[in-house]
Amino acid sequence: MKGFTIKTEIEEYDTFEQYAAQADLGPQDLVLCGEHTYDKYVAPLSLSVQTLFREKYGKGEPTDGMVDAILDALRKKEFNRIIAIGGGTVVDIAKVVAVAGKEDKVDDLYDNVDKLKKVHPLVIIPTTCGTGSEVTNISVINRVSKGVKMGLASNAMLADKAVMITNMLDSLPYKIFSTSSIDAMVHSVESFLSPNGCSISRIFSTEALKTIIQCWKKSVEAGGGDAWKTCAADFLKASNWAGLGFGYAGCAAVHACAYPLGSVYHIPHGQSNQLMFKDVMEKYKQIQPTGRINDLEDIIAECLGVTQSEALTALYELMDKVLKKEPLRNFGVKESDLPVFAGDVIKTQQRLLKNNYIQLSEEQVLEIYKAAY
């Protein structure tokens, strides 16, 4: 078994201004973020940093074309640290930029993943409470040219520092909060169930899951909407802990089945996970009802004040109050897509499927899609 290590230094601040003063940001730093984030948090401090605004190169989650355009734009720039401030898209892009040489394109990095080396020091400041990827070695790119959404994983892409700043969540819209916190919850569950976890990784997965469920419950009971912001610091920490859990143990079938939904229909990543979560878990329970999944049910039951047998159903009901689950057909997914998706998952997502609670055949993956449809 590999040893559990945390290679990224984790810092915590209340405000971006506190971090900027400590970090001595200056002309050799490249701030990679969205323009709105820059205007709200960075510009008022009059820092002499270089900038790259990701929306100038495309919208939505990162594609190979978007990232190649960014790499082209940076070829003549000279900079040292990358300061990535954003959600999953910004973080995934920044990890690629951190390991890309002057002539590299996205395909070169996938083709030479075992040889990747860090070119620029990387600092990641998350502005959502979901990805946890500030402490993982994975970047997920939609390789449109190849028709598949794939993870690029290398320890060279681990951030040197992950900086948790509570006020970065101040302007987070409810929809992004809901989808990102669901993503973090799925990270915690999949890494807890993963056969590739260990006792230490499960501590992070467990605490992340407990915190998210308890904060969801508190927010819903307070009337929903922006009530979640009273728990913003806890959601941010839980996302980070879930990242540490899945950074070691991996994600599994929920993420694997969600990827085609994002790649083909551009459904936000966290929502794609929500659409698949219940049906993957029910398939797990159908095939192997006893095992670590019962330990998971015990954790959920304790948080929600229900019995073990009621736990998963109670979690689904709470999730629906955070963001209502809808059938795949409501997003334009065609029934004819389902066998194609199932085949693609088996063919292209073995990196994730090896972390399943139990292994799934292509037929069983198709049954999951049909149940979600």
CSV table of C-alpha atoms in Angstrom, one decimal, residues 189-191 193-195 251-257 276-294 296-297 312 316 352-360 364-365 368:
chain,number,residue,atom,x,y,z
A,189,VAL,CA,-18.6,9.1,-0.3
A,190,GLU,CA,-16.7,7.7,-3.3
A,191,SER,CA,-13.3,7.9,-1.5
A,193,LEU,CA,-16.1,3.4,-0.2
A,194,SER,CA,-13.1,3.0,-2.4
A,195,PRO,CA,-11.1,-0.2,-1.9
A,251,CYS,CA,-13.4,8.8,-7.2
A,252,ALA,CA,-15.4,6.1,-8.8
A,253,ALA,CA,-18.5,5.2,-10.8
A,254,VAL,CA,-20.5,8.3,-10.0
A,255,HIS,CA,-17.9,10.5,-11.6
A,256,ALA,CA,-17.2,8.1,-14.4
A,257,CYS,CA,-20.9,8.1,-15.4
A,276,MET,CA,-25.9,9.8,-11.2
A,277,PHE,CA,-25.3,9.5,-7.4
A,278,LYS,CA,-28.6,7.9,-6.3
A,279,ASP,CA,-28.7,5.3,-9.1
A,280,VAL,CA,-25.1,4.3,-8.6
A,281,MET,CA,-25.6,3.9,-4.9
A,282,GLU,CA,-28.8,1.9,-5.4
A,283,LYS,CA,-26.9,-0.4,-7.8
A,284,TYR,CA,-24.2,-0.9,-5.2
A,285,LYS,CA,-26.8,-1.8,-2.6
A,286,GLN,CA,-28.5,-4.2,-5.0
A,287,ILE,CA,-25.3,-6.1,-5.8
A,288,GLN,CA,-23.5,-6.0,-2.5
A,289,PRO,CA,-25.8,-4.8,0.4
A,290,THR,CA,-23.3,-5.6,3.2
A,291,GLY,CA,-19.8,-4.3,3.6
A,292,ARG,CA,-18.3,-0.8,3.9
A,293,ILE,CA,-21.5,0.7,2.5
A,294,ASN,CA,-23.1,-0.1,5.9
A,296,LEU,CA,-21.3,4.7,5.3
A,297,GLU,CA,-25.0,4.4,6.2
A,312,LEU,CA,-29.4,6.7,2.1
A,316,TYR,CA,-31.3,11.7,-1.2
A,352,LEU,CA,-12.0,5.8,-11.9
A,353,LEU,CA,-13.8,2.5,-12.1
A,354,LYS,CA,-10.9,0.7,-10.3
A,355,ASN,CA,-12.1,2.6,-7.2
A,356,ASN,CA,-15.6,1.3,-7.3
A,357,TYR,CA,-17.2,-0.2,-4.1
A,358,ILE,CA,-17.9,-3.2,-6.4
A,359,GLN,CA,-16.9,-3.6,-10.0
A,360,LEU,CA,-19.6,-2.9,-12.6
A,364,GLN,CA,-24.8,-2.7,-15.1
A,365,VAL,CA,-23.6,0.8,-16.1
A,368,ILE,CA,-27.7,2.8,-14.0
